[in-house]
PDB file of C-alpha atoms in Angstrom:
ATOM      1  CA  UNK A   1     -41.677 226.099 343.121  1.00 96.00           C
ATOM      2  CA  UNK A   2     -41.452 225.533 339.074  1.00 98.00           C
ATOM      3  CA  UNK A   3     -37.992 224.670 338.631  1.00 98.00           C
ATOM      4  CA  UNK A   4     -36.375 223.758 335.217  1.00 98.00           C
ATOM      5  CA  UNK A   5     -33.434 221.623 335.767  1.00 98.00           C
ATOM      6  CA  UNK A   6     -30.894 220.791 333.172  1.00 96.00           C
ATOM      7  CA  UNK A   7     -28.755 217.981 333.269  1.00 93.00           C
ATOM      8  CA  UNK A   8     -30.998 216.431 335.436  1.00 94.00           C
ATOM      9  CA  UNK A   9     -30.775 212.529 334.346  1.00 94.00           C
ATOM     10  CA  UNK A  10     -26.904 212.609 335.654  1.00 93.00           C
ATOM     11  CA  UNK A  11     -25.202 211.294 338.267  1.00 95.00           C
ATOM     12  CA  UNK A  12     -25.749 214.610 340.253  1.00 96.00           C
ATOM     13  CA  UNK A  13     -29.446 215.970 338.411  1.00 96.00           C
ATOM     14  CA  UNK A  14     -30.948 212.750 339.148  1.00 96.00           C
ATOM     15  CA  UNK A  15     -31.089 212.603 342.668  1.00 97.00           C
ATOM     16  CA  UNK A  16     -31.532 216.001 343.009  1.00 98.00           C
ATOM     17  CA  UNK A  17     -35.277 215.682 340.755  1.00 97.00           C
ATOM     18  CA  UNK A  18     -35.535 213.614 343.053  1.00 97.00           C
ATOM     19  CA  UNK A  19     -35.416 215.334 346.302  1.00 97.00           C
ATOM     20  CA  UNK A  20     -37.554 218.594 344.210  1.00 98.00           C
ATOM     21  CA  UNK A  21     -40.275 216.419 343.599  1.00 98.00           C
ATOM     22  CA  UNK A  22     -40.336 214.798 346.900  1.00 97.00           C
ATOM     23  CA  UNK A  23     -40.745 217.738 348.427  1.00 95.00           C
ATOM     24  CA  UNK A  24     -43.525 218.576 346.118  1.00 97.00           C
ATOM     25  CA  UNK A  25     -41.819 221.066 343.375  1.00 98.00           C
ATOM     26  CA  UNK A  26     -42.717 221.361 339.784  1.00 98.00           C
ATOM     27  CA  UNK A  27     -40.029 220.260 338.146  1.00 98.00           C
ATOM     28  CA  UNK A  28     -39.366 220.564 334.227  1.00 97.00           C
ATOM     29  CA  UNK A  29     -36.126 218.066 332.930  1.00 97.00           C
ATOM     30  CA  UNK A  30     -34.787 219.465 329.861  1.00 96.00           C
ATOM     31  CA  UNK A  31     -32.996 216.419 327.941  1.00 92.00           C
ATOM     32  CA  UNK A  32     -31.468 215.248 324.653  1.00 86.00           C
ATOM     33  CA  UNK A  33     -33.179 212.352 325.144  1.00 87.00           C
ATOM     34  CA  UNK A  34     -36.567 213.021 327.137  1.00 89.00           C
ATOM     35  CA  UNK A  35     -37.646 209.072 326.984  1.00 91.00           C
ATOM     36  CA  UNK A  36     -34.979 208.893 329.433  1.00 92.00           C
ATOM     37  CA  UNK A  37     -36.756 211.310 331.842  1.00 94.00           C
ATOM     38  CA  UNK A  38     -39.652 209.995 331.527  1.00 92.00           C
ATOM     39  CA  UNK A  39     -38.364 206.618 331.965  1.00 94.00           C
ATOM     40  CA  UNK A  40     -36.769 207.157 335.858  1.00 95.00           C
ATOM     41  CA  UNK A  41     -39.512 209.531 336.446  1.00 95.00           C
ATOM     42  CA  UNK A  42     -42.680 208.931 334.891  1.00 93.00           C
ATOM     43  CA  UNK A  43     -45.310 211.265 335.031  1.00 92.00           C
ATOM     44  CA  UNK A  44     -43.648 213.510 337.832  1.00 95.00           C
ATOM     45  CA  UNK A  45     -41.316 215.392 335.902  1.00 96.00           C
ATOM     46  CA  UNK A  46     -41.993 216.958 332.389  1.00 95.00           C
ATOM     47  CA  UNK A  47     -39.918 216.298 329.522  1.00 96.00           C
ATOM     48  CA  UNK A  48     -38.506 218.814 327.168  1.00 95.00           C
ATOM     49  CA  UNK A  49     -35.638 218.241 324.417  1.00 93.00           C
ATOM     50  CA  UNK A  50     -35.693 222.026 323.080  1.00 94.00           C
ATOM     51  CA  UNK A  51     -35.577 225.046 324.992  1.00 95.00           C
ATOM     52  CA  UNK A  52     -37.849 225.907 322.221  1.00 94.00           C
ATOM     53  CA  UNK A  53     -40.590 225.197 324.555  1.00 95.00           C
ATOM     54  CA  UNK A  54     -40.199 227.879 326.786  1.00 96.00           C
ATOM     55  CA  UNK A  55     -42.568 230.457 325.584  1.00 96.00           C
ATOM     56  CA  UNK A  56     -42.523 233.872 326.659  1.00 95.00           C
ATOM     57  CA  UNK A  57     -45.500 232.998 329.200  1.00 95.00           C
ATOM     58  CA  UNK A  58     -44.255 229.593 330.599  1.00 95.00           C
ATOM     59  CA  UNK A  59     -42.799 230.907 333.656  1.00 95.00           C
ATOM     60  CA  UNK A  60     -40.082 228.891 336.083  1.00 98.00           C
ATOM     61  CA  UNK A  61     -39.681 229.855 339.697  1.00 98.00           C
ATOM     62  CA  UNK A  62     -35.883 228.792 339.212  1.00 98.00           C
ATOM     63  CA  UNK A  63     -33.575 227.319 336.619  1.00 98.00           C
ATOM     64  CA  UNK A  64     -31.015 225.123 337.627  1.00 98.00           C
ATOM     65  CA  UNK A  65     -28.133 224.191 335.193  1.00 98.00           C
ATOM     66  CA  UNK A  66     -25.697 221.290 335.779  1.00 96.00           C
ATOM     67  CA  UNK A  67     -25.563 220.403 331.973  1.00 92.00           C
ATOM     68  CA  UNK A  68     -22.055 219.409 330.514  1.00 91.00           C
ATOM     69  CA  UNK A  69     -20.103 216.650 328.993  1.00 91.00           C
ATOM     70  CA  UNK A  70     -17.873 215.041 331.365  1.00 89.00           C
ATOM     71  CA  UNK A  71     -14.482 216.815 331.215  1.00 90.00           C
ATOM     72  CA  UNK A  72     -11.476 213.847 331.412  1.00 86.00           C
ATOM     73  CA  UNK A  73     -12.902 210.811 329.741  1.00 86.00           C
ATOM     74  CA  UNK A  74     -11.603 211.639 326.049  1.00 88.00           C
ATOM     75  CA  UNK A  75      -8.649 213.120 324.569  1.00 90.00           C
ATOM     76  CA  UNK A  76      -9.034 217.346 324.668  1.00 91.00           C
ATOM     77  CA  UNK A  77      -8.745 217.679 321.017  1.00 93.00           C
ATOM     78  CA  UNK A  78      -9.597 221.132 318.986  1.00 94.00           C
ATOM     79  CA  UNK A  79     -13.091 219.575 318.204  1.00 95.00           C
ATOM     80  CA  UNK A  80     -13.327 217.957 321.877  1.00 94.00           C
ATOM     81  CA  UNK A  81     -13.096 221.587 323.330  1.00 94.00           C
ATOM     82  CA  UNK A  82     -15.441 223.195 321.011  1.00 95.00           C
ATOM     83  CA  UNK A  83     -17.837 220.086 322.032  1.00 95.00           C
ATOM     84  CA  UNK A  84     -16.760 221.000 325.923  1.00 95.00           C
ATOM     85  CA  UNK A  85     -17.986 224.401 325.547  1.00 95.00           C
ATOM     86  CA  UNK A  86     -20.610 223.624 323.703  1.00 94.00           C
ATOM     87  CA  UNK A  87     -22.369 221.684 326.675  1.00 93.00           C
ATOM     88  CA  UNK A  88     -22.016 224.081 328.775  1.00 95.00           C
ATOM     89  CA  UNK A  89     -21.461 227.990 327.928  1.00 96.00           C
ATOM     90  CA  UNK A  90     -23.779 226.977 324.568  1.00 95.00           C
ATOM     91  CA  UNK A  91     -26.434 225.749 327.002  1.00 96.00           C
ATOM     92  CA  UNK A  92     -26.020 228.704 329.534  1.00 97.00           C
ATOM     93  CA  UNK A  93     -26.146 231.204 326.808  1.00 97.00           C
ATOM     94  CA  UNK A  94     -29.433 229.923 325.665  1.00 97.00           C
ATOM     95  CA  UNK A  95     -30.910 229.772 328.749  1.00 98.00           C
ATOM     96  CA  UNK A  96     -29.989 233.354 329.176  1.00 97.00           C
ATOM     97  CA  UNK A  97     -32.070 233.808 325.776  1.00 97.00           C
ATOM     98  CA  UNK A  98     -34.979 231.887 327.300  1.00 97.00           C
ATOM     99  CA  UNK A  99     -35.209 233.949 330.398  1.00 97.00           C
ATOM    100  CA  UNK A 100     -34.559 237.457 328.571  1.00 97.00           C
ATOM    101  CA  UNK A 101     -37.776 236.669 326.503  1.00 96.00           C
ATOM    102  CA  UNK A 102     -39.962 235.236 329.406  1.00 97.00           C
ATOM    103  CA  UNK A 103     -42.669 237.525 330.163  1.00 97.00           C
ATOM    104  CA  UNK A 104     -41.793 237.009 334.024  1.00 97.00           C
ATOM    105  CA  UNK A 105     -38.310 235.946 334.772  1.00 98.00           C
ATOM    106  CA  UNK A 106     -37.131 233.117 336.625  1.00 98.00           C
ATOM    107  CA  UNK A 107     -36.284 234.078 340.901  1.00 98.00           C
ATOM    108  CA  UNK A 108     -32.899 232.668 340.608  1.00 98.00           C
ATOM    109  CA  UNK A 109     -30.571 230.621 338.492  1.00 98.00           C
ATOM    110  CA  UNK A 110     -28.096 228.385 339.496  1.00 98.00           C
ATOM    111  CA  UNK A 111     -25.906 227.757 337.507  1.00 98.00           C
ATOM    112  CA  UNK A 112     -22.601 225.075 337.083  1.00 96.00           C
ATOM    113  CA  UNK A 113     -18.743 225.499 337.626  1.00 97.00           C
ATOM    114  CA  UNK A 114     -15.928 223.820 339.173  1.00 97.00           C
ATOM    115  CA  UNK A 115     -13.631 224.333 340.863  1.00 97.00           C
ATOM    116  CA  UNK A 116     -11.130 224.249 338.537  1.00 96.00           C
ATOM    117  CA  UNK A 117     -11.313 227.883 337.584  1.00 97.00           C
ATOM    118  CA  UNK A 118      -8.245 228.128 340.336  1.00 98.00           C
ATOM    119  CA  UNK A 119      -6.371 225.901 338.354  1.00 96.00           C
ATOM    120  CA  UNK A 120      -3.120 224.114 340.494  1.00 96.00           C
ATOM    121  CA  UNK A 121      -2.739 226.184 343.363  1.00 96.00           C
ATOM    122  CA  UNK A 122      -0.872 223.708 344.874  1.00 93.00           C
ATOM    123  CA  UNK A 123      -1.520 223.216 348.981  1.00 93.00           C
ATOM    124  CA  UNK A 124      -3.019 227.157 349.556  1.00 96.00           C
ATOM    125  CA  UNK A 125      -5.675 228.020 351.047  1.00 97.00           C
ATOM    126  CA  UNK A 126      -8.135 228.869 348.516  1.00 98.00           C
ATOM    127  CA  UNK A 127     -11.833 231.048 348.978  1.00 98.00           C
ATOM    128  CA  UNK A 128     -14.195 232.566 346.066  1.00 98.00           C
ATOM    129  CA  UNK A 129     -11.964 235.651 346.681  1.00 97.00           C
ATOM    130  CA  UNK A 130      -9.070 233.566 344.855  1.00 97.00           C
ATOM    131  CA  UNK A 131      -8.418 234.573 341.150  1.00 97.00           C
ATOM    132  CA  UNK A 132      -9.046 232.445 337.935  1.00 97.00           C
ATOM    133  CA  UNK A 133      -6.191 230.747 336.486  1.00 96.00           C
ATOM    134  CA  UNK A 134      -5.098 230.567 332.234  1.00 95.00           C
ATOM    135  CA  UNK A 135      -4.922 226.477 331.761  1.00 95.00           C
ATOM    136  CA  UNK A 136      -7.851 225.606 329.829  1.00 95.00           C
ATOM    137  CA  UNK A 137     -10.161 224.021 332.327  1.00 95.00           C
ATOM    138  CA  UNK A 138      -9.779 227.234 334.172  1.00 96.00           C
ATOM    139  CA  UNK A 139     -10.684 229.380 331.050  1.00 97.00           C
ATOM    140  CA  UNK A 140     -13.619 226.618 330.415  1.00 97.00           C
ATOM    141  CA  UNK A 141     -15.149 227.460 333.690  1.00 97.00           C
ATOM    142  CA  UNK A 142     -14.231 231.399 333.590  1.00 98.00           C
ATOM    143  CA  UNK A 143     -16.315 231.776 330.144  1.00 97.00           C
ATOM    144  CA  UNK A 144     -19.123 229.317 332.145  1.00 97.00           C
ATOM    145  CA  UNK A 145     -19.222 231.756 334.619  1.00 98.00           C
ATOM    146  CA  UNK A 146     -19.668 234.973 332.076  1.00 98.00           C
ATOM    147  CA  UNK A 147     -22.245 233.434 330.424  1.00 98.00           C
ATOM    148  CA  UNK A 148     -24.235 232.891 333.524  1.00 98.00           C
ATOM    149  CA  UNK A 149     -23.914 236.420 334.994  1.00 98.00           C
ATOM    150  CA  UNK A 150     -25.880 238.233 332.639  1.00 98.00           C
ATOM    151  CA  UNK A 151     -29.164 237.455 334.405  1.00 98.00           C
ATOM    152  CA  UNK A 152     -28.383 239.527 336.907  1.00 98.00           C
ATOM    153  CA  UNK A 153     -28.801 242.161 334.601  1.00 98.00           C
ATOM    154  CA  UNK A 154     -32.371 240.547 334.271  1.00 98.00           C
ATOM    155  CA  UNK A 155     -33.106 240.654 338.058  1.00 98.00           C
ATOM    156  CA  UNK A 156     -32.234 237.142 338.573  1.00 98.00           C
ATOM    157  CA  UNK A 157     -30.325 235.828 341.570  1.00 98.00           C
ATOM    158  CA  UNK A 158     -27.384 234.041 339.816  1.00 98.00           C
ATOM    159  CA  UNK A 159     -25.325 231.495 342.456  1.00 98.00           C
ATOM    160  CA  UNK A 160     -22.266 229.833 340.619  1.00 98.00           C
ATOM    161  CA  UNK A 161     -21.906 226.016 341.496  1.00 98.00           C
ATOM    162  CA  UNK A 162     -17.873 225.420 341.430  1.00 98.00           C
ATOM    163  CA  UNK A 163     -17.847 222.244 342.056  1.00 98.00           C
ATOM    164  CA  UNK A 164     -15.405 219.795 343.858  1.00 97.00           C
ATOM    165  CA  UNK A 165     -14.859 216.238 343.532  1.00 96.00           C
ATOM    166  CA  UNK A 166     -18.665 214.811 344.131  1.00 97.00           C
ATOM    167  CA  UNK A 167     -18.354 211.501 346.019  1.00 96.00           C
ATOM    168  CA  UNK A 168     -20.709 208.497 346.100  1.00 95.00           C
ATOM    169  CA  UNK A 169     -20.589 205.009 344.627  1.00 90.00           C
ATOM    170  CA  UNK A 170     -23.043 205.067 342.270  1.00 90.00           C
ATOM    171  CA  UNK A 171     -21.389 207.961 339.810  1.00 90.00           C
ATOM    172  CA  UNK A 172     -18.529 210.030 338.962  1.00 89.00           C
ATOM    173  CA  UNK A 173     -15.039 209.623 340.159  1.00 88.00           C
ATOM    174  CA  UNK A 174     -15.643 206.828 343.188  1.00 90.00           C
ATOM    175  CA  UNK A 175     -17.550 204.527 340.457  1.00 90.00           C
ATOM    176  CA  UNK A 176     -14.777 204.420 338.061  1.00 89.00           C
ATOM    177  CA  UNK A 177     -12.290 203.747 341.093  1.00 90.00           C
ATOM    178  CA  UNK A 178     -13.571 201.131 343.165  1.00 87.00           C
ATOM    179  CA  UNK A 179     -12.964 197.881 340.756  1.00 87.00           C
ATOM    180  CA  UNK A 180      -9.037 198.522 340.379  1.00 90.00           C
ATOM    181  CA  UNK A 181      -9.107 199.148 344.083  1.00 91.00           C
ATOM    182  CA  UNK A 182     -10.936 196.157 344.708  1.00 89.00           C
ATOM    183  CA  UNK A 183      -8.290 194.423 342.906  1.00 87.00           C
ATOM    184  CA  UNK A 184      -5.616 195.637 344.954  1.00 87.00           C
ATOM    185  CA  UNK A 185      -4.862 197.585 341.944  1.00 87.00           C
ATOM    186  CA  UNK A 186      -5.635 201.178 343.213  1.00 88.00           C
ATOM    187  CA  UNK A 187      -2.396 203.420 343.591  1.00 92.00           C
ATOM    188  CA  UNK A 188      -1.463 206.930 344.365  1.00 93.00           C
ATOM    189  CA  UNK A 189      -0.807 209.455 341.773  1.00 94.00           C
ATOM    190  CA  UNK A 190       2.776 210.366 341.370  1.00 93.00           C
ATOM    191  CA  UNK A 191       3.996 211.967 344.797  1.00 94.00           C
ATOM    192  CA  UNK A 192       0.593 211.770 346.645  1.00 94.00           C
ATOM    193  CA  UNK A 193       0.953 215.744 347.760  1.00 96.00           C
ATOM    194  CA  UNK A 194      -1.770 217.375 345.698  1.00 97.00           C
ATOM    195  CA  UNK A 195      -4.610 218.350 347.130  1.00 97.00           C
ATOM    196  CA  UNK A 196      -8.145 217.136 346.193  1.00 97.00           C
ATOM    197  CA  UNK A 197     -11.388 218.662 347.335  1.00 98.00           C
ATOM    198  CA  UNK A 198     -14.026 216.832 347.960  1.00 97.00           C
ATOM    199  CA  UNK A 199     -17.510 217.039 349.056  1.00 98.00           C
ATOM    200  CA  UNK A 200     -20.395 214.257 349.452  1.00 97.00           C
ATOM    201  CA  UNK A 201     -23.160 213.897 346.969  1.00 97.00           C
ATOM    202  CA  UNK A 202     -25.790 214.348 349.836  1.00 97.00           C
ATOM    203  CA  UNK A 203     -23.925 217.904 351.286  1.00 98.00           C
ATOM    204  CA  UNK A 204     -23.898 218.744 347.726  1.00 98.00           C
ATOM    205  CA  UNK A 205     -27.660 218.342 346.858  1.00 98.00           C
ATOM    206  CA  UNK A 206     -28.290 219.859 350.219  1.00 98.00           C
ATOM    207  CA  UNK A 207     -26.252 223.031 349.567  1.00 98.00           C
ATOM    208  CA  UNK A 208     -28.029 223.582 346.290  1.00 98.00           C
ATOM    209  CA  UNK A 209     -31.248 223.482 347.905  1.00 98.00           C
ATOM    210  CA  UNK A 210     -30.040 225.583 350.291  1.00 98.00           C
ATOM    211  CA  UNK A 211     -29.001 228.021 347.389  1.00 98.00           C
ATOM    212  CA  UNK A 212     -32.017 227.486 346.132  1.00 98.00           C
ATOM    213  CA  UNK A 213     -33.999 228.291 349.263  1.00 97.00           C
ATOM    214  CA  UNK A 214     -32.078 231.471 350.426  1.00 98.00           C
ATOM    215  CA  UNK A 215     -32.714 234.795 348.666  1.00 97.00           C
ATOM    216  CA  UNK A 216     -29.011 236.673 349.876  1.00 97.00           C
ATOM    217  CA  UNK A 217     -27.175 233.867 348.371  1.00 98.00           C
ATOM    218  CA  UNK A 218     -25.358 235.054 344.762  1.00 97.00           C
ATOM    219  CA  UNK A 219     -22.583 234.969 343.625  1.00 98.00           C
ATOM    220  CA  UNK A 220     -19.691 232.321 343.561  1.00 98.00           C
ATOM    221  CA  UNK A 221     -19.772 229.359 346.048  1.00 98.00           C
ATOM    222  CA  UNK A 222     -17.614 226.484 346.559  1.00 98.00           C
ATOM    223  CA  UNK A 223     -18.836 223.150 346.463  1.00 98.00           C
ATOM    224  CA  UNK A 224     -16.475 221.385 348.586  1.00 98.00           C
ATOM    225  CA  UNK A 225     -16.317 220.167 352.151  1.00 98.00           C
ATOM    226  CA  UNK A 226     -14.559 221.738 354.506  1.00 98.00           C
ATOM    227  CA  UNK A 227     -11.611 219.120 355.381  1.00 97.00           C
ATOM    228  CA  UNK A 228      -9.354 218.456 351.772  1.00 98.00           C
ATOM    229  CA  UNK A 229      -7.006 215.614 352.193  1.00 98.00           C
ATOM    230  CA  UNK A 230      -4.224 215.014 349.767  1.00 97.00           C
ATOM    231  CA  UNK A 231      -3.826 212.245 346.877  1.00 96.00           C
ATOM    232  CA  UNK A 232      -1.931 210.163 349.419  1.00 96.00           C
ATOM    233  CA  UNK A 233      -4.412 210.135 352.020  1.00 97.00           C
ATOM    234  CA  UNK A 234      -7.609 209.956 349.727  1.00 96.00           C
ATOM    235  CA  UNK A 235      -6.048 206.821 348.076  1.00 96.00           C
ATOM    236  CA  UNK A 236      -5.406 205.301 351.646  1.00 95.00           C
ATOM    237  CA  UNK A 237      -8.910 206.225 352.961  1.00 95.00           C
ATOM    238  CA  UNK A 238     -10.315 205.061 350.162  1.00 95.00           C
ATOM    239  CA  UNK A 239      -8.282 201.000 350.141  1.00 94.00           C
ATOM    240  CA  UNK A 240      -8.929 201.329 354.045  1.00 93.00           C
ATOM    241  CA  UNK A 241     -12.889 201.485 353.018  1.00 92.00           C
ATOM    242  CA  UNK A 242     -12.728 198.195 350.807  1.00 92.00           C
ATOM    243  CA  UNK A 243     -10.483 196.459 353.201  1.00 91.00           C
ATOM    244  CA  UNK A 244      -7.861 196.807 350.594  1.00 92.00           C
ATOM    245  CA  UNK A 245      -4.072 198.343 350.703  1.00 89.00           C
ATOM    246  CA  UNK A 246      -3.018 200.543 347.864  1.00 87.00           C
ATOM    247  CA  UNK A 247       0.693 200.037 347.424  1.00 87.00           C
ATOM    248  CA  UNK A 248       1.363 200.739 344.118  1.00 92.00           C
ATOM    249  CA  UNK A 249       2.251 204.631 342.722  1.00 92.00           C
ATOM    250  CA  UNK A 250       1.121 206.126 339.191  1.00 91.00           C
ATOM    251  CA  UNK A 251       4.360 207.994 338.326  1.00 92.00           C
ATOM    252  CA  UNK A 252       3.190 211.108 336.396  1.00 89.00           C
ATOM    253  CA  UNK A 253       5.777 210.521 333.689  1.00 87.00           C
ATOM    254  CA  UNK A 254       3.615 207.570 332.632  1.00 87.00           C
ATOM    255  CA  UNK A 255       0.428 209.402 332.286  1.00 86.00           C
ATOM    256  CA  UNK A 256       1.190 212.873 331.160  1.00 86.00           C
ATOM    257  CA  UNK A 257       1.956 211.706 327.164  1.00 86.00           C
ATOM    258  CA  UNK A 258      -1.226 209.874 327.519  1.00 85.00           C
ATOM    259  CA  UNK A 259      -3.663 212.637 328.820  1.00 87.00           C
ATOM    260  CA  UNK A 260      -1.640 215.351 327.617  1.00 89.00           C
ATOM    261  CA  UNK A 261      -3.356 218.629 328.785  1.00 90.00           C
ATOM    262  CA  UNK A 262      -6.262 216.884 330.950  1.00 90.00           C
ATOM    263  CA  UNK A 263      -3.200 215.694 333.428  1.00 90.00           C
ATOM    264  CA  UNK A 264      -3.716 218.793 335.226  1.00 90.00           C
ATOM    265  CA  UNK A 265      -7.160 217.359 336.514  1.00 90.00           C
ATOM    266  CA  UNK A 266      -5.021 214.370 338.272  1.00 91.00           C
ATOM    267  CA  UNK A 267      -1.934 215.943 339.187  1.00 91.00           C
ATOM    268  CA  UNK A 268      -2.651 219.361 339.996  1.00 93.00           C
ATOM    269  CA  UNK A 269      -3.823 219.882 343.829  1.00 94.00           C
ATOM    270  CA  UNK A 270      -6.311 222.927 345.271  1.00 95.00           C
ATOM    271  CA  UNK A 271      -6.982 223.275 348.667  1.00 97.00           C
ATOM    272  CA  UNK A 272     -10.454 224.434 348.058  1.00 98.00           C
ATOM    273  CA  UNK A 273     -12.831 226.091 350.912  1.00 98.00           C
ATOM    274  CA  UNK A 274     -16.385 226.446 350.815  1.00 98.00           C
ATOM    275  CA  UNK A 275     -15.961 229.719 352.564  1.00 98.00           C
ATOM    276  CA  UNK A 276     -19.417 231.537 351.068  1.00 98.00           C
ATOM    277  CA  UNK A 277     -21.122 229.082 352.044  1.00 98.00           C
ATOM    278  CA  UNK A 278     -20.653 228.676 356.256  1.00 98.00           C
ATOM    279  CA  UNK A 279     -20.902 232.466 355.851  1.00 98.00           C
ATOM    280  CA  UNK A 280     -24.632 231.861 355.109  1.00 97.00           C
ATOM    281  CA  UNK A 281     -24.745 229.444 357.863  1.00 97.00           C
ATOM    282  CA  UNK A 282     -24.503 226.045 355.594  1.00 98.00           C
ATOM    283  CA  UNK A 283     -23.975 223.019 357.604  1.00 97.00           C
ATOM    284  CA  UNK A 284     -22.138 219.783 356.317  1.00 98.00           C
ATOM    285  CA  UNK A 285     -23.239 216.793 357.218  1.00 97.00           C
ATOM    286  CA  UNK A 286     -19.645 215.047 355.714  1.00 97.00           C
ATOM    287  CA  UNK A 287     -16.269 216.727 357.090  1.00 97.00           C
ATOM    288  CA  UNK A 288     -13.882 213.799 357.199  1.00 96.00           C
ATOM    289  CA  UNK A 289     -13.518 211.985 354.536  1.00 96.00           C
ATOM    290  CA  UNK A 290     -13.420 208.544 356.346  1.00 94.00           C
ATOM    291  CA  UNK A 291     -16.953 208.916 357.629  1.00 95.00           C
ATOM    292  CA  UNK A 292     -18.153 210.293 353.848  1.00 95.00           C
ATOM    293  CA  UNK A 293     -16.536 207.265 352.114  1.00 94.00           C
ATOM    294  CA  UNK A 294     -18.462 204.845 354.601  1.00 93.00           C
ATOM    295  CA  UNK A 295     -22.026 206.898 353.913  1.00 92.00           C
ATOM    296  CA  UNK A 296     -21.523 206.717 350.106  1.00 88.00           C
ATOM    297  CA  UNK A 297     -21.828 203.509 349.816  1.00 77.00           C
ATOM    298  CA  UNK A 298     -18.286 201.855 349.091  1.00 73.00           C
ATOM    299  CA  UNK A 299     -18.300 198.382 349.288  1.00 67.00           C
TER     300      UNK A 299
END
């Protein structure tokens, strides 16, 4: 397949160029900073910093978008938000341009979320069926969303990616927490009872190919595995991993002047099921979290 793949020098695109071009896929990288691509990939992946390259007869099998800024590492200020959007509804709507003027359009697009679109939903069971909530990561991902349908409209298989918490060592949320855990400095946050949902960078790359590879898959699909553990018991599993105890507690009274807004990402709780996804017959490798910690490689 010719794939173009945004975002793909990140903790989540990299690996995943990976596996495409192992398996002998054409894969395009589109980049800010293309020396980058080229860099972990050399010659096997082509480099583009402007969607300005594709013409109207350059023609991708699929486009896969997981372009964004990362959502909770600075303050969500009026200019912060625009910037938020701007990586990711800016990006989707001109991919949408790109494939509207391609002379043959792309098979299927799929396309970035999270699964923060429910918002705090507190310890319910939640499905794809489950509506979008008003806080503003919820609106973020609901105008993500809209900006990705359209290609239906084109004849292009659009699968939304709303992603959980993506676990492995070398990225994301485990990388930041491992060094104050190792330190015997890791605690729970506030009363332990929300809800976090999880899922395994290796189930995740696998259900994108999957996606990817299956023609009746559109439409909305969790990215999470199928066993969410609360606060409390991620922040145990997690010590219990580096051989560590976790005794101390984050009160959220500490934290909430200091994140303002974003606090909702740390003390809200969704019990998130990747229901569309064992319909189609998706198996995960990763169901308990104990056995997923060990696998992604925290030491």
């Amino acid at each position: 397949m010719r794939i173009l793949v945004t975002g793909g020098t990140g903790f989540i695109g990299k690996p995943l160029v990976h596996r495409l071009l192992l398996r002998g896929d054409d894969v395009t990288v589109l980049s800010r900073r293309p020396t980058s691509v080229q860099a972990i990939f050399g010659e096997a992946a082509e480099a583009w910093d402007s969607l300005s390259a594709w013409t109207p007869d350059r023609a991708f099998d699929a486009v896969i978008n997981l372009a964004g800024e990362p959502i909770i590492d600075r303050a969500w200020t009026d200019t912060r938000k625009q910037s938020l959007r701007n990586s990711r509804i800016g990006i989707t709507g001109q991919l949408l341009s790109a494939m509207a003027n391609a002379t043959r359009k792309p098979a299927v697009f799929l396309s970035g979320s999270a699964i923060g679109i429910y918002g705090d939903t507190g310890s319910v069971d939640i499905t794809e069926q489950a509506p979008a909530a008003g806080d503003f990561g919820a609106r973020l991902c609901t105008e993500w969303e809209q900006a990705a349908l359209p290609a239906e409209a084109l004849g292009v298989r659009v699968c939304l990616l709303r992603t959980g918490l993506v676990l492995h060592a070398d990225g994301g949320m485990l990388k930041k927490m491992q060094l104050p855990f190792k330190l015997g400095l890791g605690s729970r946050l506030g009363d332990g009872r929300q809800i976090m949902s999880w899922i395994h960078r290796h189930d995740y790359l696998n259900a994108l190919l999957f996606l990817l590879d299956h023609p009746d898959c559109r439409g909305a699909f969790n990215l999470t595995a199928p066993m969410p553990v609360s606060n409390r018991e991620f922040t145990a599993a997690l010590a219990h991993s580096l051989h560590r105890k976790a005794l101390l507690v984050t009160p959220e009274w500490a934290l909430k002047p200091v994140l303002g807004e974003r606090s909702l990402l740390l003390f809200g709780g969704q019990r998130v099921l990747p229901a569309a996804l064992q319909a189609q017959g998706f198996d995960f490798r990763f169901t308990a979290l104990a056995d997923a910690l060990e696998n992604a490689g925290v030491n």
